[in-house]
Amino acid sequence: MESELAFKGLLKATKKPEFNDLHKHIKDIGPLKIKLSKLKFDHHLCKIIVGQQISTKAADAIWLRVEKILKGKLPKKPTKNLEQKLREAGLSARKVDYMIGIIYNKEIVGSTRRKLKSKSVEEFSKLLLSIRGIGKWTVDMSRIFYLGDPDVMPLTDLGIIYAHRIAFPDADIEENFYKQFCPYNSYLSLFMWRLLEDENLSI
């Protein structure tokens, strides 16, 4: 099982004097699994948009209302009425604009997990970054929690930035540094979030 392989691989990679605390942290916790999103891809992206820059509690409440709209019968083209419904669900005008761009993007709506997994990292990133409101963080989170890519280190994530300071206080946070933990950086991310006691992270 991948989580077991990742656990053993990270124990080996952190078996250095400078990584003692992280090594013990990983050993104490044991294998962690990546919790994949069960949503359709367009809904997965919409949920991320909902959660941007607001508390988890507020995002959950708004998402329940937004998801109900998205699961209903949507017009073939964007309408003022749909935009109004999304605004009434608790979204800002900007987030409504972003969400409309997602749910009427034929390539996104028609993408299955299998189809997305067949794309290269570059192709997947290009597809997502072509959509307004989506940046590098969303690409990384989708690679981890939608595609199940085992080797993603989301360096723009605030939690990872804080956890890096705890785990690697003498190292700059950069891509080259994390190459030593390939091919299990996504799993390392899970252990690093746990340093912040964010035990139930999922997207």
mmCIF file with all atom_site columns, N, CA and C in Angstrom, residues 80-150:
data_model
loop_
_atom_site.group_PDB
_atom_site.id
_atom_site.type_symbol
_atom_site.label_atom_id
_atom_site.label_alt_id
_atom_site.label_comp_id
_atom_site.label_asym_id
_atom_site.label_entity_id
_atom_site.label_seq_id
_atom_site.pdbx_PDB_ins_code
_atom_site.Cartn_x
_atom_site.Cartn_y
_atom_site.Cartn_z
_atom_site.occupancy
_atom_site.B_iso_or_equiv
_atom_site.pdbx_formal_charge
_atom_site.auth_seq_id
_atom_site.auth_comp_id
_atom_site.auth_asym_id
_atom_site.auth_atom_id
_atom_site.pdbx_PDB_model_num
ATOM 1   N N  . LYS A 1 80  ? -28.316 35.947 -15.204 1.00 0.00 ? 80  LYS A N  1
ATOM 2   C CA . LYS A 1 80  ? -28.344 36.853 -14.054 1.00 0.00 ? 80  LYS A CA 1
ATOM 3   C C  . LYS A 1 80  ? -29.024 36.174 -12.867 1.00 0.00 ? 80  LYS A C  1
ATOM 4   N N  . ASN A 1 81  ? -30.022 35.347 -13.170 1.00 0.00 ? 81  ASN A N  1
ATOM 5   C CA . ASN A 1 81  ? -30.749 34.650 -12.109 1.00 0.00 ? 81  ASN A CA 1
ATOM 6   C C  . ASN A 1 81  ? -29.826 33.684 -11.355 1.00 0.00 ? 81  ASN A C  1
ATOM 7   N N  . LEU A 1 82  ? -28.987 32.948 -12.103 1.00 0.00 ? 82  LEU A N  1
ATOM 8   C CA . LEU A 1 82  ? -28.039 32.026 -11.480 1.00 0.00 ? 82  LEU A CA 1
ATOM 9   C C  . LEU A 1 82  ? -27.030 32.803 -10.632 1.00 0.00 ? 82  LEU A C  1
ATOM 10  N N  . GLU A 1 83  ? -26.532 33.893 -11.180 1.00 0.00 ? 83  GLU A N  1
ATOM 11  C CA . GLU A 1 83  ? -25.572 34.716 -10.443 1.00 0.00 ? 83  GLU A CA 1
ATOM 12  C C  . GLU A 1 83  ? -26.193 35.230 -9.150  1.00 0.00 ? 83  GLU A C  1
ATOM 13  N N  . GLN A 1 84  ? -27.454 35.629 -9.210  1.00 0.00 ? 84  GLN A N  1
ATOM 14  C CA . GLN A 1 84  ? -28.151 36.132 -8.029  1.00 0.00 ? 84  GLN A CA 1
ATOM 15  C C  . GLN A 1 84  ? -28.304 35.044 -6.975  1.00 0.00 ? 84  GLN A C  1
ATOM 16  N N  . LYS A 1 85  ? -28.636 33.828 -7.419  1.00 0.00 ? 85  LYS A N  1
ATOM 17  C CA . LYS A 1 85  ? -28.787 32.700 -6.483  1.00 0.00 ? 85  LYS A CA 1
ATOM 18  C C  . LYS A 1 85  ? -27.461 32.423 -5.758  1.00 0.00 ? 85  LYS A C  1
ATOM 19  N N  . LEU A 1 86  ? -26.366 32.474 -6.501  1.00 0.00 ? 86  LEU A N  1
ATOM 20  C CA . LEU A 1 86  ? -25.053 32.229 -5.906  1.00 0.00 ? 86  LEU A CA 1
ATOM 21  C C  . LEU A 1 86  ? -24.677 33.344 -4.927  1.00 0.00 ? 86  LEU A C  1
ATOM 22  N N  . ARG A 1 87  ? -25.045 34.578 -5.258  1.00 0.00 ? 87  ARG A N  1
ATOM 23  C CA . ARG A 1 87  ? -24.803 35.704 -4.348  1.00 0.00 ? 87  ARG A CA 1
ATOM 24  C C  . ARG A 1 87  ? -25.613 35.515 -3.069  1.00 0.00 ? 87  ARG A C  1
ATOM 25  N N  . GLU A 1 88  ? -26.864 35.086 -3.225  1.00 0.00 ? 88  GLU A N  1
ATOM 26  C CA . GLU A 1 88  ? -27.734 34.884 -2.057  1.00 0.00 ? 88  GLU A CA 1
ATOM 27  C C  . GLU A 1 88  ? -27.262 33.718 -1.186  1.00 0.00 ? 88  GLU A C  1
ATOM 28  N N  . ALA A 1 89  ? -26.489 32.802 -1.792  1.00 0.00 ? 89  ALA A N  1
ATOM 29  C CA . ALA A 1 89  ? -25.932 31.677 -1.032  1.00 0.00 ? 89  ALA A CA 1
ATOM 30  C C  . ALA A 1 89  ? -24.768 32.114 -0.149  1.00 0.00 ? 89  ALA A C  1
ATOM 31  N N  . GLY A 1 90  ? -24.285 33.334 -0.390  1.00 0.00 ? 90  GLY A N  1
ATOM 32  C CA . GLY A 1 90  ? -23.221 33.867 0.462   1.00 0.00 ? 90  GLY A CA 1
ATOM 33  C C  . GLY A 1 90  ? -21.912 34.164 -0.231  1.00 0.00 ? 90  GLY A C  1
ATOM 34  N N  . LEU A 1 91  ? -21.888 34.079 -1.571  1.00 0.00 ? 91  LEU A N  1
ATOM 35  C CA . LEU A 1 91  ? -20.656 34.324 -2.321  1.00 0.00 ? 91  LEU A CA 1
ATOM 36  C C  . LEU A 1 91  ? -20.511 35.797 -2.693  1.00 0.00 ? 91  LEU A C  1
ATOM 37  N N  . SER A 1 92  ? -19.281 36.264 -2.730  1.00 0.00 ? 92  SER A N  1
ATOM 38  C CA . SER A 1 92  ? -19.004 37.615 -3.214  1.00 0.00 ? 92  SER A CA 1
ATOM 39  C C  . SER A 1 92  ? -19.168 37.634 -4.728  1.00 0.00 ? 92  SER A C  1
ATOM 40  N N  . ALA A 1 93  ? -19.279 38.816 -5.307  1.00 0.00 ? 93  ALA A N  1
ATOM 41  C CA . ALA A 1 93  ? -19.417 38.938 -6.760  1.00 0.00 ? 93  ALA A CA 1
ATOM 42  C C  . ALA A 1 93  ? -18.214 38.332 -7.474  1.00 0.00 ? 93  ALA A C  1
ATOM 43  N N  . ARG A 1 94  ? -17.046 38.513 -6.894  1.00 0.00 ? 94  ARG A N  1
ATOM 44  C CA . ARG A 1 94  ? -15.829 37.963 -7.512  1.00 0.00 ? 94  ARG A CA 1
ATOM 45  C C  . ARG A 1 94  ? -15.860 36.438 -7.517  1.00 0.00 ? 94  ARG A C  1
ATOM 46  N N  . LYS A 1 95  ? -16.264 35.838 -6.391  1.00 0.00 ? 95  LYS A N  1
ATOM 47  C CA . LYS A 1 95  ? -16.312 34.377 -6.325  1.00 0.00 ? 95  LYS A CA 1
ATOM 48  C C  . LYS A 1 95  ? -17.396 33.810 -7.236  1.00 0.00 ? 95  LYS A C  1
ATOM 49  N N  . VAL A 1 96  ? -18.492 34.539 -7.391  1.00 0.00 ? 96  VAL A N  1
ATOM 50  C CA . VAL A 1 96  ? -19.530 34.116 -8.337  1.00 0.00 ? 96  VAL A CA 1
ATOM 51  C C  . VAL A 1 96  ? -18.947 34.085 -9.744  1.00 0.00 ? 96  VAL A C  1
ATOM 52  N N  . ASP A 1 97  ? -18.186 35.104 -10.082 1.00 0.00 ? 97  ASP A N  1
ATOM 53  C CA . ASP A 1 97  ? -17.550 35.186 -11.405 1.00 0.00 ? 97  ASP A CA 1
ATOM 54  C C  . ASP A 1 97  ? -16.607 34.004 -11.620 1.00 0.00 ? 97  ASP A C  1
ATOM 55  N N  . TYR A 1 98  ? -15.802 33.688 -10.605 1.00 0.00 ? 98  TYR A N  1
ATOM 56  C CA . TYR A 1 98  ? -14.879 32.562 -10.699 1.00 0.00 ? 98  TYR A CA 1
ATOM 57  C C  . TYR A 1 98  ? -15.638 31.249 -10.883 1.00 0.00 ? 98  TYR A C  1
ATOM 58  N N  . MET A 1 99  ? -16.720 31.088 -10.102 1.00 0.00 ? 99  MET A N  1
ATOM 59  C CA . MET A 1 99  ? -17.475 29.844 -10.129 1.00 0.00 ? 99  MET A CA 1
ATOM 60  C C  . MET A 1 99  ? -18.180 29.640 -11.464 1.00 0.00 ? 99  MET A C  1
ATOM 61  N N  . ILE A 1 100 ? -18.722 30.710 -12.016 1.00 0.00 ? 100 ILE A N  1
ATOM 62  C CA . ILE A 1 100 ? -19.351 30.644 -13.340 1.00 0.00 ? 100 ILE A CA 1
ATOM 63  C C  . ILE A 1 100 ? -18.330 30.175 -14.374 1.00 0.00 ? 100 ILE A C  1
ATOM 64  N N  . GLY A 1 101 ? -17.099 30.670 -14.244 1.00 0.00 ? 101 GLY A N  1
ATOM 65  C CA . GLY A 1 101 ? -16.030 30.272 -15.166 1.00 0.00 ? 101 GLY A CA 1
ATOM 66  C C  . GLY A 1 101 ? -15.697 28.798 -15.078 1.00 0.00 ? 101 GLY A C  1
ATOM 67  N N  . ILE A 1 102 ? -15.896 28.209 -13.915 1.00 0.00 ? 102 ILE A N  1
ATOM 68  C CA . ILE A 1 102 ? -15.621 26.782 -13.724 1.00 0.00 ? 102 ILE A CA 1
ATOM 69  C C  . ILE A 1 102 ? -16.758 25.916 -14.252 1.00 0.00 ? 102 ILE A C  1
ATOM 70  N N  . ILE A 1 103 ? -17.992 26.233 -13.839 1.00 0.00 ? 103 ILE A N  1
ATOM 71  C CA . ILE A 1 103 ? -19.109 25.336 -14.164 1.00 0.00 ? 103 ILE A CA 1
ATOM 72  C C  . ILE A 1 103 ? -19.556 25.418 -15.620 1.00 0.00 ? 103 ILE A C  1
ATOM 73  N N  . TYR A 1 104 ? -19.044 26.432 -16.347 1.00 0.00 ? 104 TYR A N  1
ATOM 74  C CA . TYR A 1 104 ? -19.346 26.512 -17.783 1.00 0.00 ? 104 TYR A CA 1
ATOM 75  C C  . TYR A 1 104 ? -18.101 26.283 -18.635 1.00 0.00 ? 104 TYR A C  1
ATOM 76  N N  . ASN A 1 105 ? -17.071 25.711 -18.013 1.00 0.00 ? 105 ASN A N  1
ATOM 77  C CA . ASN A 1 105 ? -15.864 25.328 -18.738 1.00 0.00 ? 105 ASN A CA 1
ATOM 78  C C  . ASN A 1 105 ? -16.034 23.863 -19.147 1.00 0.00 ? 105 ASN A C  1
ATOM 79  N N  . LYS A 1 106 ? -16.255 23.619 -20.427 1.00 0.00 ? 106 LYS A N  1
ATOM 80  C CA . LYS A 1 106 ? -16.571 22.268 -20.902 1.00 0.00 ? 106 LYS A CA 1
ATOM 81  C C  . LYS A 1 106 ? -15.474 21.256 -20.601 1.00 0.00 ? 106 LYS A C  1
ATOM 82  N N  . GLU A 1 107 ? -14.230 21.687 -20.669 1.00 0.00 ? 107 GLU A N  1
ATOM 83  C CA . GLU A 1 107 ? -13.132 20.751 -20.417 1.00 0.00 ? 107 GLU A CA 1
ATOM 84  C C  . GLU A 1 107 ? -13.093 20.343 -18.942 1.00 0.00 ? 107 GLU A C  1
ATOM 85  N N  . ILE A 1 108 ? -13.386 21.291 -18.058 1.00 0.00 ? 108 ILE A N  1
ATOM 86  C CA . ILE A 1 108 ? -13.406 20.989 -16.630 1.00 0.00 ? 108 ILE A CA 1
ATOM 87  C C  . ILE A 1 108 ? -14.602 20.099 -16.289 1.00 0.00 ? 108 ILE A C  1
ATOM 88  N N  . VAL A 1 109 ? -15.785 20.480 -16.746 1.00 0.00 ? 109 VAL A N  1
ATOM 89  C CA . VAL A 1 109 ? -17.013 19.731 -16.439 1.00 0.00 ? 109 VAL A CA 1
ATOM 90  C C  . VAL A 1 109 ? -16.938 18.308 -16.986 1.00 0.00 ? 109 VAL A C  1
ATOM 91  N N  . GLY A 1 110 ? -16.300 18.137 -18.129 1.00 0.00 ? 110 GLY A N  1
ATOM 92  C CA . GLY A 1 110 ? -16.238 16.820 -18.755 1.00 0.00 ? 110 GLY A CA 1
ATOM 93  C C  . GLY A 1 110 ? -15.048 15.975 -18.320 1.00 0.00 ? 110 GLY A C  1
ATOM 94  N N  . SER A 1 111 ? -14.284 16.449 -17.336 1.00 0.00 ? 111 SER A N  1
ATOM 95  C CA . SER A 1 111 ? -13.065 15.746 -16.918 1.00 0.00 ? 111 SER A CA 1
ATOM 96  C C  . SER A 1 111 ? -13.334 14.738 -15.807 1.00 0.00 ? 111 SER A C  1
ATOM 97  N N  . THR A 1 112 ? -13.032 13.503 -16.091 1.00 0.00 ? 112 THR A N  1
ATOM 98  C CA . THR A 1 112 ? -13.103 12.457 -15.065 1.00 0.00 ? 112 THR A CA 1
ATOM 99  C C  . THR A 1 112 ? -11.739 12.382 -14.371 1.00 0.00 ? 112 THR A C  1
ATOM 100 N N  . ARG A 1 113 ? -11.711 11.729 -13.234 1.00 0.00 ? 113 ARG A N  1
ATOM 101 C CA . ARG A 1 113 ? -10.435 11.579 -12.525 1.00 0.00 ? 113 ARG A CA 1
ATOM 102 C C  . ARG A 1 113 ? -9.419  10.832 -13.401 1.00 0.00 ? 113 ARG A C  1
ATOM 103 N N  . ARG A 1 114 ? -9.902  9.810  -14.097 1.00 0.00 ? 114 ARG A N  1
ATOM 104 C CA . ARG A 1 114 ? -9.007  9.030  -14.966 1.00 0.00 ? 114 ARG A CA 1
ATOM 105 C C  . ARG A 1 114 ? -8.431  9.898  -16.076 1.00 0.00 ? 114 ARG A C  1
ATOM 106 N N  . LYS A 1 115 ? -9.280  10.709 -16.679 1.00 0.00 ? 115 LYS A N  1
ATOM 107 C CA . LYS A 1 115 ? -8.831  11.588 -17.764 1.00 0.00 ? 115 LYS A CA 1
ATOM 108 C C  . LYS A 1 115 ? -7.810  12.602 -17.255 1.00 0.00 ? 115 LYS A C  1
ATOM 109 N N  . LEU A 1 116 ? -8.050  13.153 -16.079 1.00 0.00 ? 116 LEU A N  1
ATOM 110 C CA . LEU A 1 116 ? -7.137  14.137 -15.507 1.00 0.00 ? 116 LEU A CA 1
ATOM 111 C C  . LEU A 1 116 ? -5.796  13.505 -15.140 1.00 0.00 ? 116 LEU A C  1
ATOM 112 N N  . LYS A 1 117 ? -5.844  12.263 -14.662 1.00 0.00 ? 117 LYS A N  1
ATOM 113 C CA . LYS A 1 117 ? -4.608  11.568 -14.293 1.00 0.00 ? 117 LYS A CA 1
ATOM 114 C C  . LYS A 1 117 ? -3.734  11.262 -15.507 1.00 0.00 ? 117 LYS A C  1
ATOM 115 N N  . SER A 1 118 ? -4.356  11.204 -16.685 1.00 0.00 ? 118 SER A N  1
ATOM 116 C CA . SER A 1 118 ? -3.593  10.910 -17.899 1.00 0.00 ? 118 SER A CA 1
ATOM 117 C C  . SER A 1 118 ? -2.799  12.118 -18.386 1.00 0.00 ? 118 SER A C  1
ATOM 118 N N  . LYS A 1 119 ? -3.091  13.282 -17.842 1.00 0.00 ? 119 LYS A N  1
ATOM 119 C CA . LYS A 1 119 ? -2.375  14.506 -18.235 1.00 0.00 ? 119 LYS A CA 1
ATOM 120 C C  . LYS A 1 119 ? -1.036  14.597 -17.516 1.00 0.00 ? 119 LYS A C  1
ATOM 121 N N  . SER A 1 120 ? -0.090  15.249 -18.155 1.00 0.00 ? 120 SER A N  1
ATOM 122 C CA . SER A 1 120 ? 1.186   15.520 -17.490 1.00 0.00 ? 120 SER A CA 1
ATOM 123 C C  . SER A 1 120 ? 0.958   16.615 -16.451 1.00 0.00 ? 120 SER A C  1
ATOM 124 N N  . VAL A 1 121 ? 1.910   16.796 -15.553 1.00 0.00 ? 121 VAL A N  1
ATOM 125 C CA . VAL A 1 121 ? 1.801   17.861 -14.548 1.00 0.00 ? 121 VAL A CA 1
ATOM 126 C C  . VAL A 1 121 ? 1.646   19.213 -15.238 1.00 0.00 ? 121 VAL A C  1
ATOM 127 N N  . GLU A 1 122 ? 2.396   19.408 -16.314 1.00 0.00 ? 122 GLU A N  1
ATOM 128 C CA . GLU A 1 122 ? 2.335   20.669 -17.051 1.00 0.00 ? 122 GLU A CA 1
ATOM 129 C C  . GLU A 1 122 ? 0.959   20.883 -17.677 1.00 0.00 ? 122 GLU A C  1
ATOM 130 N N  . GLU A 1 123 ? 0.406   19.838 -18.263 1.00 0.00 ? 123 GLU A N  1
ATOM 131 C CA . GLU A 1 123 ? -0.914  19.942 -18.896 1.00 0.00 ? 123 GLU A CA 1
ATOM 132 C C  . GLU A 1 123 ? -2.000  20.222 -17.862 1.00 0.00 ? 123 GLU A C  1
ATOM 133 N N  . PHE A 1 124 ? -1.918  19.528 -16.739 1.00 0.00 ? 124 PHE A N  1
ATOM 134 C CA . PHE A 1 124 ? -2.901  19.705 -15.674 1.00 0.00 ? 124 PHE A CA 1
ATOM 135 C C  . PHE A 1 124 ? -2.829  21.137 -15.117 1.00 0.00 ? 124 PHE A C  1
ATOM 136 N N  . SER A 1 125 ? -1.616  21.603 -14.881 1.00 0.00 ? 125 SER A N  1
ATOM 137 C CA . SER A 1 125 ? -1.419  22.962 -14.358 1.00 0.00 ? 125 SER A CA 1
ATOM 138 C C  . SER A 1 125 ? -1.928  24.006 -15.340 1.00 0.00 ? 125 SER A C  1
ATOM 139 N N  . LYS A 1 126 ? -1.625  23.817 -16.604 1.00 0.00 ? 126 LYS A N  1
ATOM 140 C CA . LYS A 1 126 ? -2.051  24.771 -17.635 1.00 0.00 ? 126 LYS A CA 1
ATOM 141 C C  . LYS A 1 126 ? -3.571  24.851 -17.705 1.00 0.00 ? 126 LYS A C  1
ATOM 142 N N  . LEU A 1 127 ? -4.241  23.704 -17.605 1.00 0.00 ? 127 LEU A N  1
ATOM 143 C CA . LEU A 1 127 ? -5.697  23.661 -17.646 1.00 0.00 ? 127 LEU A CA 1
ATOM 144 C C  . LEU A 1 127 ? -6.289  24.474 -16.491 1.00 0.00 ? 127 LEU A C  1
ATOM 145 N N  . LEU A 1 128 ? -5.798  24.249 -15.296 1.00 0.00 ? 128 LEU A N  1
ATOM 146 C CA . LEU A 1 128 ? -6.358  24.932 -14.128 1.00 0.00 ? 128 LEU A CA 1
ATOM 147 C C  . LEU A 1 128 ? -5.993  26.412 -14.099 1.00 0.00 ? 128 LEU A C  1
ATOM 148 N N  . LEU A 1 129 ? -4.753  26.725 -14.439 1.00 0.00 ? 129 LEU A N  1
ATOM 149 C CA . LEU A 1 129 ? -4.311  28.117 -14.366 1.00 0.00 ? 129 LEU A CA 1
ATOM 150 C C  . LEU A 1 129 ? -4.940  28.992 -15.445 1.00 0.00 ? 129 LEU A C  1
ATOM 151 N N  . SER A 1 130 ? -5.599  28.359 -16.415 1.00 0.00 ? 130 SER A N  1
ATOM 152 C CA . SER A 1 130 ? -6.299  29.131 -17.455 1.00 0.00 ? 130 SER A CA 1
ATOM 153 C C  . SER A 1 130 ? -7.639  29.661 -16.937 1.00 0.00 ? 130 SER A C  1
ATOM 154 N N  . ILE A 1 131 ? -8.041  29.224 -15.748 1.00 0.00 ? 131 ILE A N  1
ATOM 155 C CA . ILE A 1 131 ? -9.332  29.610 -15.169 1.00 0.00 ? 131 ILE A CA 1
ATOM 156 C C  . ILE A 1 131 ? -9.140  30.740 -14.169 1.00 0.00 ? 131 ILE A C  1
ATOM 157 N N  . ARG A 1 132 ? -9.918  31.786 -14.286 1.00 0.00 ? 132 ARG A N  1
ATOM 158 C CA . ARG A 1 132 ? -9.825  32.913 -13.364 1.00 0.00 ? 132 ARG A CA 1
ATOM 159 C C  . ARG A 1 132 ? -10.112 32.466 -11.932 1.00 0.00 ? 132 ARG A C  1
ATOM 160 N N  . GLY A 1 133 ? -9.306  32.950 -10.997 1.00 0.00 ? 133 GLY A N  1
ATOM 161 C CA . GLY A 1 133 ? -9.511  32.618 -9.591  1.00 0.00 ? 133 GLY A CA 1
ATOM 162 C C  . GLY A 1 133 ? -8.730  31.408 -9.124  1.00 0.00 ? 133 GLY A C  1
ATOM 163 N N  . ILE A 1 134 ? -8.063  30.724 -10.047 1.00 0.00 ? 134 ILE A N  1
ATOM 164 C CA . ILE A 1 134 ? -7.289  29.538 -9.681  1.00 0.00 ? 134 ILE A CA 1
ATOM 165 C C  . ILE A 1 134 ? -5.804  29.817 -9.842  1.00 0.00 ? 134 ILE A C  1
ATOM 166 N N  . GLY A 1 135 ? -5.058  29.521 -8.779  1.00 0.00 ? 135 GLY A N  1
ATOM 167 C CA . GLY A 1 135 ? -3.616  29.738 -8.794  1.00 0.00 ? 135 GLY A CA 1
ATOM 168 C C  . GLY A 1 135 ? -2.854  28.483 -8.442  1.00 0.00 ? 135 GLY A C  1
ATOM 169 N N  . LYS A 1 136 ? -1.574  28.650 -8.157  1.00 0.00 ? 136 LYS A N  1
ATOM 170 C CA . LYS A 1 136 ? -0.682  27.518 -7.890  1.00 0.00 ? 136 LYS A CA 1
ATOM 171 C C  . LYS A 1 136 ? -1.151  26.679 -6.699  1.00 0.00 ? 136 LYS A C  1
ATOM 172 N N  . TRP A 1 137 ? -1.675  27.339 -5.646  1.00 0.00 ? 137 TRP A N  1
ATOM 173 C CA . TRP A 1 137 ? -2.117  26.608 -4.457  1.00 0.00 ? 137 TRP A CA 1
ATOM 174 C C  . TRP A 1 137 ? -3.226  25.615 -4.812  1.00 0.00 ? 137 TRP A C  1
ATOM 175 N N  . THR A 1 138 ? -4.198  26.062 -5.618  1.00 0.00 ? 138 THR A N  1
ATOM 176 C CA . THR A 1 138 ? -5.314  25.193 -6.007  1.00 0.00 ? 138 THR A CA 1
ATOM 177 C C  . THR A 1 138 ? -4.823  24.034 -6.871  1.00 0.00 ? 138 THR A C  1
ATOM 178 N N  . VAL A 1 139 ? -3.856  24.312 -7.735  1.00 0.00 ? 139 VAL A N  1
ATOM 179 C CA . VAL A 1 139 ? -3.267  23.250 -8.560  1.00 0.00 ? 139 VAL A CA 1
ATOM 180 C C  . VAL A 1 139 ? -2.648  22.183 -7.660  1.00 0.00 ? 139 VAL A C  1
ATOM 181 N N  . ASP A 1 140 ? -1.853  22.619 -6.693  1.00 0.00 ? 140 ASP A N  1
ATOM 182 C CA . ASP A 1 140 ? -1.185  21.671 -5.795  1.00 0.00 ? 140 ASP A CA 1
ATOM 183 C C  . ASP A 1 140 ? -2.187  20.880 -4.956  1.00 0.00 ? 140 ASP A C  1
ATOM 184 N N  . MET A 1 141 ? -3.195  21.576 -4.404  1.00 0.00 ? 141 MET A N  1
ATOM 185 C CA . MET A 1 141 ? -4.197  20.887 -3.586  1.00 0.00 ? 141 MET A CA 1
ATOM 186 C C  . MET A 1 141 ? -4.982  19.862 -4.415  1.00 0.00 ? 141 MET A C  1
ATOM 187 N N  . SER A 1 142 ? -5.251  20.213 -5.671  1.00 0.00 ? 142 SER A N  1
ATOM 188 C CA . SER A 1 142 ? -5.984  19.294 -6.551  1.00 0.00 ? 142 SER A CA 1
ATOM 189 C C  . SER A 1 142 ? -5.133  18.096 -6.941  1.00 0.00 ? 142 SER A C  1
ATOM 190 N N  . ARG A 1 143 ? -3.855  18.332 -7.131  1.00 0.00 ? 143 ARG A N  1
ATOM 191 C CA . ARG A 1 143 ? -2.967  17.208 -7.445  1.00 0.00 ? 143 ARG A CA 1
ATOM 192 C C  . ARG A 1 143 ? -2.901  16.231 -6.275  1.00 0.00 ? 143 ARG A C  1
ATOM 193 N N  . ILE A 1 144 ? -2.893  16.763 -5.056  1.00 0.00 ? 144 ILE A N  1
ATOM 194 C CA . ILE A 1 144 ? -2.835  15.887 -3.885  1.00 0.00 ? 144 ILE A CA 1
ATOM 195 C C  . ILE A 1 144 ? -4.186  15.233 -3.616  1.00 0.00 ? 144 ILE A C  1
ATOM 196 N N  . PHE A 1 145 ? -5.226  16.069 -3.455  1.00 0.00 ? 145 PHE A N  1
ATOM 197 C CA . PHE A 1 145 ? -6.496  15.586 -2.913  1.00 0.00 ? 145 PHE A CA 1
ATOM 198 C C  . PHE A 1 145 ? -7.546  15.214 -3.963  1.00 0.00 ? 145 PHE A C  1
ATOM 199 N N  . TYR A 1 146 ? -7.225  15.424 -5.240  1.00 0.00 ? 146 TYR A N  1
ATOM 200 C CA . TYR A 1 146 ? -8.141  14.936 -6.279  1.00 0.00 ? 146 TYR A CA 1
ATOM 201 C C  . TYR A 1 146 ? -7.485  13.836 -7.114  1.00 0.00 ? 146 TYR A C  1
ATOM 202 N N  . LEU A 1 147 ? -6.219  14.069 -7.503  1.00 0.00 ? 147 LEU A N  1
ATOM 203 C CA . LEU A 1 147 ? -5.524  13.071 -8.314  1.00 0.00 ? 147 LEU A CA 1
ATOM 204 C C  . LEU A 1 147 ? -4.798  12.029 -7.463  1.00 0.00 ? 147 LEU A C  1
ATOM 205 N N  . GLY A 1 148 ? -4.500  12.379 -6.212  1.00 0.00 ? 148 GLY A N  1
ATOM 206 C CA . GLY A 1 148 ? -3.755  11.452 -5.371  1.00 0.00 ? 148 GLY A CA 1
ATOM 207 C C  . GLY A 1 148 ? -2.287  11.368 -5.740  1.00 0.00 ? 148 GLY A C  1
ATOM 208 N N  . ASP A 1 149 ? -1.737  12.442 -6.309  1.00 0.00 ? 149 ASP A N  1
ATOM 209 C CA . ASP A 1 149 ? -0.323  12.483 -6.668  1.00 0.00 ? 149 ASP A CA 1
ATOM 210 C C  . ASP A 1 149 ? 0.509   12.397 -5.379  1.00 0.00 ? 149 ASP A C  1
ATOM 211 N N  . PRO A 1 150 ? 1.391   11.417 -5.262  1.00 0.00 ? 150 PRO A N  1
ATOM 212 C CA . PRO A 1 150 ? 2.123   11.211 -4.009  1.00 0.00 ? 150 PRO A CA 1
ATOM 213 C C  . PRO A 1 150 ? 3.285   12.172 -3.782  1.00 0.00 ? 150 PRO A C  1
#
